Amino acid sequence: MLATLALAGCDSELLVVVDEPSAPRDLDAYYYAGGVDIHWRTGAGWNGETFLVYGKRASDREHFFIAEVTSCIDGDCVYRDVNVLPRVTYEYYVSAYDEETGLETASSYSVEVHVPDPIPPAVPEEVTSVALDNSAYVHWDNAAAGEADFAAYRVYLADTDGDFFLGETDSPGFIDLRAENGLTYTYYVTSVDDQGHESDASQVVACTPRPDYTGEVIYSHRDDPERSGFRFREAEELEAVMDGNRRDRHFRIESDMDGVRVVPASGVRIYPEVCPTTSLKCGPGADEDCVSWELAPTSGYSTSQVEFLAGYTYMFRVPGDDGEIRFGSIRANIMGFDQDGRELVIFDWAYQTQAGNPRMSPAGGGLAGRG
């Protein structure tokens, strides 16, 4: 657009024609997390002019100036108005302003945004952690996901130097792959709705990763086939979790709408009866009410797949690396999902390296209490 300026001279007026600033375009605004974000794009003829943001309550007669925006990124501009009140509707427009000429060109329309009550979602509860090898698994109840406006959970690392945001997920579980063995980490979780309202922090939970035959993570074959298989190993440095399609696996995990199953590979047998236990092994330092199953049956095994349930010990009869028959056991501690929504199982396992020996620990024993 063009504008005409009249400049007074000694004997006459001088008429000067100047370009008006190019009007902002694609104006939009929306409420999120206690403020209103106003977005627009620079006009086709934008020449570096600043932008003036105007706003008012819908019930007011006149707009008023609220901010000046001097920079945009790749033609995209944004301003966040945090001076808003709940249950009030606001109206905004933006102008391009040329400081040299004093000319101002407004957007061709204004936008309205209603600010709701900032009611946060429910605080996650039952937050617990499982120590893994160079990682930590944090999980919690999934009650907040049942709310109509639920958006995600946020996981934080609590530190003396300040809290650190780890990530966001719509599943009630998160694996911290940055955690290192021998260090203690403290976590808490919040829930967030689709308007950015964040709940208070959950209770904190501490976790100290460490290498062991406990806390092994395996995924459902349909979600992560490359980490759905397992082979009992004689040495800790050998990878036990493997591709679920490998021929040398002892079993793999599969799941569908009916649940999670342990599917044995060729030559592997599973004992069809499982035992409810509190731990895979009960040894020194175990709780008084610890219950384990540490003596494998020597016969009665089956090639059929079995349902995989947390809190039960499963016995296996498998071919070892030398072809000799050995016994192994697993116990699922946690069945859940990671931050990407992939179904997983965290379990402990034991393997008798002596061929034919059914005892899963030096103490041995059948289904028994502590020790």
Short mmCIF file of C-alpha atoms in Angstrom, two decimals:
data_model
loop_
_atom_site.label_atom_id
_atom_site.label_comp_id
_atom_site.label_asym_id
_atom_site.label_seq_id
_atom_site.Cartn_x
_atom_site.Cartn_y
_atom_site.Cartn_z
CA MET A 1 0.00 0.00 0.00
CA LEU A 2 1.08 3.60 -0.58
CA ALA A 3 0.74 6.62 1.68
CA THR A 4 1.18 10.34 0.84
CA LEU A 5 3.05 12.66 3.19
CA ALA A 6 2.88 16.47 2.87
CA LEU A 7 6.11 18.21 3.85
CA ALA A 8 6.02 21.99 4.35
CA GLY A 9 8.68 23.91 2.39
CA CYS A 10 9.64 27.61 2.24
CA ASP A 11 7.39 28.42 -0.69
CA SER A 12 5.24 25.32 -1.19
CA GLU A 13 4.34 21.86 0.05
CA LEU A 14 6.31 18.82 -1.11
CA LEU A 15 4.29 15.63 -1.58
CA VAL A 16 6.20 12.40 -0.87
CA VAL A 17 4.74 8.93 -1.60
CA VAL A 18 5.96 6.14 0.74
CA ASP A 19 5.13 2.48 1.12
CA GLU A 20 3.03 1.41 4.10
CA PRO A 21 4.33 -1.65 6.01
CA SER A 22 3.10 -4.98 4.74
CA ALA A 23 0.26 -6.23 6.97
CA PRO A 24 0.79 -9.31 9.16
CA ARG A 25 -0.92 -12.42 7.81
CA ASP A 26 -2.19 -15.81 9.07
CA LEU A 27 -2.96 -14.40 12.50
CA ASP A 28 -3.90 -17.06 15.07
CA ALA A 29 -4.02 -17.41 18.85
CA TYR A 30 -4.73 -20.13 21.37
CA TYR A 31 -4.65 -20.71 25.11
CA TYR A 32 -2.04 -23.03 26.66
CA ALA A 33 -0.73 -23.50 30.20
CA GLY A 34 -1.85 -20.22 31.71
CA GLY A 35 -1.19 -17.91 28.79
CA VAL A 36 -2.32 -17.01 25.28
CA ASP A 37 0.12 -17.64 22.42
CA ILE A 38 -0.40 -15.25 19.49
CA HIS A 39 1.09 -16.32 16.14
CA TRP A 40 1.37 -14.61 12.78
CA ARG A 41 3.52 -14.51 9.67
CA THR A 42 5.27 -11.54 8.15
CA GLY A 43 3.62 -9.95 5.12
CA ALA A 44 4.87 -10.61 1.60
CA GLY A 45 6.57 -7.20 1.48
CA TRP A 46 7.94 -7.21 5.04
CA ASN A 47 11.10 -5.12 5.30
CA GLY A 48 12.21 -5.69 8.86
CA GLU A 49 9.53 -3.56 10.52
CA THR A 50 8.59 -4.28 14.13
CA PHE A 51 5.17 -5.53 15.19
CA LEU A 52 2.76 -4.09 17.72
CA VAL A 53 0.39 -6.44 19.55
CA TYR A 54 -2.99 -5.14 20.71
CA GLY A 55 -5.49 -6.85 22.93
CA LYS A 56 -8.65 -6.37 24.98
CA ARG A 57 -11.26 -8.29 26.85
CA ALA A 58 -14.15 -9.13 24.57
CA SER A 59 -16.41 -6.96 26.74
CA ASP A 60 -14.16 -3.87 26.38
CA ARG A 61 -14.79 -1.22 23.71
CA GLU A 62 -11.22 -0.44 22.72
CA HIS A 63 -8.03 -2.44 22.15
CA PHE A 64 -4.89 -1.38 23.98
CA PHE A 65 -1.21 -1.82 23.20
CA ILE A 66 0.34 -4.76 25.08
CA ALA A 67 3.69 -5.59 23.45
CA GLU A 68 6.25 -4.83 20.75
CA VAL A 69 7.88 -7.73 18.87
CA THR A 70 11.13 -6.90 17.15
CA SER A 71 12.23 -10.25 15.74
CA CYS A 72 10.73 -13.23 13.93
CA ILE A 73 12.27 -16.52 12.81
CA ASP A 74 11.90 -17.52 9.15
CA GLY A 75 8.84 -15.32 8.82
CA ASP A 76 7.10 -16.79 11.90
CA CYS A 77 6.34 -14.48 14.81
CA VAL A 78 4.97 -15.19 18.26
CA TYR A 79 4.05 -13.40 21.46
CA ARG A 80 2.80 -15.00 24.69
CA ASP A 81 0.36 -13.00 26.80
CA VAL A 82 0.46 -14.23 30.41
CA ASN A 83 -1.58 -11.36 31.83
CA VAL A 84 -4.87 -13.18 31.39
CA LEU A 85 -7.61 -14.23 33.80
CA PRO A 86 -9.66 -17.45 33.94
CA ARG A 87 -13.16 -17.47 32.44
CA VAL A 88 -12.44 -14.38 30.32
CA THR A 89 -12.44 -14.11 26.50
CA TYR A 90 -9.74 -11.94 24.90
CA GLU A 91 -9.44 -10.40 21.42
CA TYR A 92 -6.14 -9.65 19.67
CA TYR A 93 -4.79 -8.11 16.50
CA VAL A 94 -1.26 -7.25 15.31
CA SER A 95 0.14 -4.33 13.32
CA ALA A 96 3.35 -3.90 11.36
CA TYR A 97 5.01 -0.64 12.40
CA ASP A 98 7.62 1.39 10.49
CA GLU A 99 9.60 3.41 13.02
CA GLU A 100 11.06 5.73 10.34
CA THR A 101 7.75 6.83 8.82
CA GLY A 102 5.48 6.20 11.78
CA LEU A 103 3.11 4.25 9.55
CA GLU A 104 1.26 1.25 10.90
CA THR A 105 -0.68 -1.49 9.09
CA ALA A 106 -2.97 -3.77 11.05
CA SER A 107 -3.82 -7.40 10.35
CA SER A 108 -6.99 -7.79 8.29
CA TYR A 109 -8.83 -9.44 11.18
CA SER A 110 -8.64 -10.04 14.93
CA VAL A 111 -8.82 -13.34 16.85
CA GLU A 112 -10.64 -14.33 20.04
CA VAL A 113 -9.41 -16.75 22.72
CA HIS A 114 -11.27 -17.96 25.79
CA VAL A 115 -9.20 -18.60 28.93
CA PRO A 116 -10.57 -21.59 30.92
CA ASP A 117 -10.20 -22.46 34.57
CA PRO A 118 -6.64 -23.76 35.11
CA ILE A 119 -7.64 -27.07 36.69
CA PRO A 120 -4.68 -29.51 36.61
CA PRO A 121 -5.13 -33.26 36.10
CA ALA A 122 -4.65 -35.90 38.78
CA VAL A 123 -1.24 -36.43 40.37
CA PRO A 124 0.33 -39.77 39.32
CA GLU A 125 0.39 -42.26 42.18
CA GLU A 126 2.04 -45.60 42.99
CA VAL A 127 5.33 -44.39 41.52
CA THR A 128 8.02 -47.06 41.75
CA SER A 129 11.31 -47.84 40.03
CA VAL A 130 13.26 -50.88 38.89
CA ALA A 131 17.06 -50.81 38.77
CA LEU A 132 18.38 -52.05 35.42
CA ASP A 133 21.85 -52.41 33.95
CA ASN A 134 22.94 -48.82 33.12
CA SER A 135 19.33 -47.63 33.06
CA ALA A 136 16.32 -47.18 35.31
CA TYR A 137 12.66 -47.96 34.71
CA VAL A 138 10.11 -45.68 36.41
CA HIS A 139 6.43 -46.60 36.35
CA TRP A 140 3.21 -45.38 37.96
CA ASP A 141 -0.56 -45.82 37.95
CA ASN A 142 -2.44 -44.87 34.79
CA ALA A 143 -5.47 -43.19 36.38
CA ALA A 144 -4.85 -39.75 34.82
CA ALA A 145 -5.05 -41.24 31.32
CA GLY A 146 -8.72 -41.98 31.94
CA GLU A 147 -9.58 -38.27 32.02
CA ALA A 148 -11.05 -36.89 28.79
CA ASP A 149 -8.52 -34.06 28.51
CA PHE A 150 -5.42 -36.12 29.37
CA ALA A 151 -2.40 -35.39 27.14
CA ALA A 152 0.77 -36.90 28.62
CA TYR A 153 2.94 -37.69 31.62
CA ARG A 154 6.17 -35.79 32.27
CA VAL A 155 9.15 -37.42 33.98
CA TYR A 156 11.68 -35.36 35.92
CA LEU A 157 15.03 -36.05 37.54
CA ALA A 158 15.26 -34.37 40.94
CA ASP A 159 18.75 -33.02 41.58
CA THR A 160 20.41 -30.77 44.14
CA ASP A 161 21.26 -28.35 41.32
CA GLY A 162 17.65 -28.22 40.14
CA ASP A 163 15.10 -30.51 38.55
CA PHE A 164 15.76 -31.79 35.03
CA PHE A 165 13.01 -32.65 32.55
CA LEU A 166 13.71 -36.11 31.09
CA GLY A 167 10.84 -36.62 28.71
CA GLU A 168 7.15 -36.95 28.03
CA THR A 169 5.05 -40.05 27.38
CA ASP A 170 1.42 -41.12 27.22
CA SER A 171 2.32 -44.48 28.76
CA PRO A 172 2.66 -45.12 32.52
CA GLY A 173 6.33 -46.05 32.22
CA PHE A 174 9.67 -44.51 31.27
CA ILE A 175 13.19 -45.91 30.83
CA ASP A 176 16.02 -43.51 31.70
CA LEU A 177 18.82 -44.67 29.43
CA ARG A 178 21.19 -41.97 30.75
CA ALA A 179 21.41 -43.56 34.18
CA GLU A 180 24.74 -45.17 35.08
CA ASN A 181 25.50 -48.15 37.28
CA GLY A 182 26.46 -47.33 40.87
CA LEU A 183 24.81 -43.89 40.95
CA THR A 184 21.54 -43.10 42.69
CA TYR A 185 18.88 -41.14 40.80
CA THR A 186 15.68 -39.60 42.13
CA TYR A 187 12.61 -39.27 39.91
CA TYR A 188 9.11 -37.82 40.06
CA VAL A 189 6.23 -37.66 37.59
CA THR A 190 3.47 -35.18 36.70
CA SER A 191 0.46 -35.41 34.40
CA VAL A 192 -0.52 -32.79 31.81
CA ASP A 193 -3.85 -32.11 30.10
CA ASP A 194 -4.41 -30.97 26.52
CA GLN A 195 -4.41 -27.32 27.59
CA GLY A 196 -1.01 -27.52 29.24
CA HIS A 197 -2.17 -27.63 32.85
CA GLU A 198 0.36 -29.67 34.82
CA SER A 199 -0.37 -31.50 38.04
CA ASP A 200 1.65 -31.30 41.21
CA ALA A 201 4.66 -33.59 41.44
CA SER A 202 4.21 -37.19 42.49
CA GLN A 203 6.12 -38.71 45.34
CA VAL A 204 9.81 -39.10 44.55
CA VAL A 205 11.39 -42.49 44.01
CA ALA A 206 15.10 -43.36 44.07
CA CYS A 207 16.86 -45.91 41.88
CA THR A 208 20.45 -47.19 41.69
CA PRO A 209 21.22 -49.10 38.45
CA ARG A 210 23.58 -52.10 38.69
CA PRO A 211 24.67 -55.05 36.56
CA ASP A 212 23.02 -58.34 37.48
CA TYR A 213 20.78 -61.12 36.26
CA THR A 214 17.92 -59.06 37.66
CA GLY A 215 16.04 -56.32 35.92
CA GLU A 216 16.34 -57.79 32.41
CA VAL A 217 14.15 -55.92 29.89
CA ILE A 218 12.47 -57.75 27.03
CA TYR A 219 9.88 -56.44 24.58
CA SER A 220 6.86 -57.90 22.87
CA HIS A 221 7.75 -59.31 19.46
CA ARG A 222 5.11 -57.16 17.74
CA ASP A 223 6.52 -53.93 19.26
CA ASP A 224 10.29 -54.57 19.11
CA PRO A 225 11.16 -57.90 17.48
CA GLU A 226 14.91 -57.26 17.77
CA ARG A 227 14.62 -57.26 21.59
CA SER A 228 11.92 -59.86 22.08
CA GLY A 229 14.07 -63.01 22.23
CA PHE A 230 16.04 -64.48 25.16
CA ARG A 231 18.72 -67.10 25.69
CA PHE A 232 19.99 -68.26 29.06
CA ARG A 233 23.70 -67.44 29.30
CA GLU A 234 26.56 -68.87 31.34
CA ALA A 235 28.44 -65.55 31.56
CA GLU A 236 27.05 -62.13 32.47
CA GLU A 237 29.03 -60.37 29.73
CA LEU A 238 27.11 -62.31 27.06
CA GLU A 239 23.93 -60.66 25.80
CA ALA A 240 20.88 -62.61 26.91
CA VAL A 241 18.20 -60.52 25.19
CA MET A 242 18.35 -60.94 21.43
CA ASP A 243 16.36 -60.80 18.21
CA GLY A 244 13.18 -62.81 18.64
CA ASN A 245 13.71 -64.39 15.22
CA ARG A 246 17.13 -65.86 15.99
CA ARG A 247 17.25 -69.63 15.81
CA ASP A 248 19.46 -69.92 18.92
CA ARG A 249 16.98 -68.14 21.21
CA HIS A 250 15.43 -70.15 24.03
CA PHE A 251 12.15 -68.25 23.92
CA ARG A 252 10.57 -65.00 22.86
CA ILE A 253 7.75 -62.82 24.18
CA GLU A 254 4.58 -62.34 22.15
CA SER A 255 1.43 -60.39 22.99
CA ASP A 256 -2.03 -59.63 21.68
CA MET A 257 -5.38 -58.59 23.08
CA ASP A 258 -5.49 -61.77 25.18
CA GLY A 259 -2.26 -61.00 27.05
CA VAL A 260 1.48 -61.73 27.04
CA ARG A 261 2.92 -65.17 26.32
CA VAL A 262 6.24 -66.99 26.60
CA VAL A 263 6.81 -68.86 23.33
CA PRO A 264 9.55 -71.54 23.46
CA ALA A 265 11.93 -72.09 20.56
CA SER A 266 12.69 -75.44 18.98
CA GLY A 267 14.15 -77.91 21.49
CA VAL A 268 13.07 -75.85 24.52
CA ARG A 269 10.57 -77.06 27.11
CA ILE A 270 8.55 -75.05 29.67
CA TYR A 271 7.07 -76.55 32.80
CA PRO A 272 3.29 -76.04 32.38
CA GLU A 273 2.65 -75.21 36.06
CA VAL A 274 3.93 -71.95 37.51
CA CYS A 275 4.35 -70.90 41.14
CA PRO A 276 3.48 -67.59 42.82
CA THR A 277 6.66 -66.24 44.43
CA THR A 278 7.88 -63.04 46.02
CA SER A 279 11.40 -63.38 44.64
CA LEU A 280 13.35 -65.52 42.20
CA LYS A 281 15.74 -66.49 45.01
CA CYS A 282 15.58 -66.21 48.79
CA GLY A 283 19.02 -65.86 50.25
CA PRO A 284 20.87 -63.94 52.99
CA GLY A 285 19.24 -60.61 53.70
CA ALA A 286 15.91 -61.60 52.16
CA ASP A 287 12.61 -60.69 53.81
CA GLU A 288 11.24 -63.10 56.40
CA ASP A 289 8.21 -63.78 54.20
CA CYS A 290 10.26 -64.33 51.04
CA VAL A 291 8.95 -67.18 48.85
CA SER A 292 10.94 -68.66 45.96
CA TRP A 293 10.98 -71.73 43.73
CA GLU A 294 14.56 -72.88 43.25
CA LEU A 295 14.37 -76.60 42.42
CA ALA A 296 13.37 -77.33 38.83
CA PRO A 297 11.25 -80.40 38.08
CA THR A 298 13.18 -82.99 36.10
CA SER A 299 10.23 -84.14 33.97
CA GLY A 300 6.77 -83.10 32.83
CA TYR A 301 7.86 -80.22 30.56
CA SER A 302 5.93 -79.09 27.49
CA THR A 303 6.65 -77.33 24.19
CA SER A 304 3.46 -75.25 24.50
CA GLN A 305 3.55 -71.52 25.03
CA VAL A 306 2.34 -70.20 28.40
CA GLU A 307 0.78 -66.99 29.65
CA PHE A 308 3.38 -64.65 31.18
CA LEU A 309 2.25 -63.11 34.49
CA ALA A 310 4.07 -60.91 36.97
CA GLY A 311 4.84 -62.44 40.37
CA TYR A 312 5.23 -66.05 39.16
CA THR A 313 8.32 -68.18 38.58
CA TYR A 314 8.61 -70.22 35.37
CA MET A 315 10.91 -73.21 34.88
CA PHE A 316 12.68 -74.16 31.62
CA ARG A 317 14.51 -77.20 30.29
CA VAL A 318 16.85 -75.96 27.55
CA PRO A 319 19.81 -77.09 25.44
CA GLY A 320 23.02 -75.39 26.55
CA ASP A 321 25.77 -74.07 24.30
CA ASP A 322 27.34 -77.55 24.35
CA GLY A 323 24.04 -79.28 23.55
CA GLU A 324 23.66 -80.69 27.07
CA ILE A 325 20.35 -80.22 28.88
CA ARG A 326 20.24 -77.50 31.54
CA PHE A 327 17.59 -75.80 33.67
CA GLY A 328 16.70 -72.13 33.92
CA SER A 329 14.03 -70.00 35.57
CA ILE A 330 12.53 -66.55 35.13
CA ARG A 331 10.27 -64.35 37.22
CA ALA A 332 8.49 -61.25 35.87
CA ASN A 333 8.56 -58.27 38.21
CA ILE A 334 6.97 -55.61 36.02
CA MET A 335 4.76 -55.79 32.95
CA GLY A 336 4.11 -52.45 31.31
CA PHE A 337 5.08 -50.03 28.56
CA ASP A 338 7.99 -47.70 27.85
CA GLN A 339 7.77 -44.02 26.89
CA ASP A 340 7.13 -44.95 23.25
CA GLY A 341 4.16 -47.17 24.11
CA ARG A 342 6.02 -50.42 23.45
CA GLU A 343 4.97 -53.35 25.64
CA LEU A 344 7.74 -54.72 27.85
CA VAL A 345 8.48 -57.15 30.68
CA ILE A 346 11.16 -56.66 33.33
CA PHE A 347 12.21 -59.97 34.84
CA ASP A 348 14.87 -61.77 36.86
CA TRP A 349 16.44 -65.03 35.66
CA ALA A 350 18.64 -67.84 36.88
CA TYR A 351 20.55 -70.52 34.97
CA GLN A 352 22.19 -73.67 36.26
CA THR A 353 25.47 -73.99 34.34
CA GLN A 354 25.98 -77.60 35.44
CA ALA A 355 24.29 -79.94 32.98
CA GLY A 356 21.39 -81.89 34.48
CA ASN A 357 21.46 -80.11 37.86
CA PRO A 358 17.92 -78.86 38.69
CA ARG A 359 18.97 -76.57 41.53
CA MET A 360 18.69 -72.85 40.67
CA SER A 361 20.91 -71.76 43.59
CA PRO A 362 23.53 -73.33 45.88
CA ALA A 363 20.90 -73.64 48.62
CA GLY A 364 18.49 -75.31 46.27
CA GLY A 365 15.06 -76.35 47.46
CA GLY A 366 11.53 -76.56 46.24
CA LEU A 367 8.81 -73.98 46.78
CA ALA A 368 9.86 -72.64 50.13
CA GLY A 369 10.30 -69.67 52.36
CA ARG A 370 13.38 -67.61 53.12
CA GLY A 371 16.62 -69.50 52.60
#
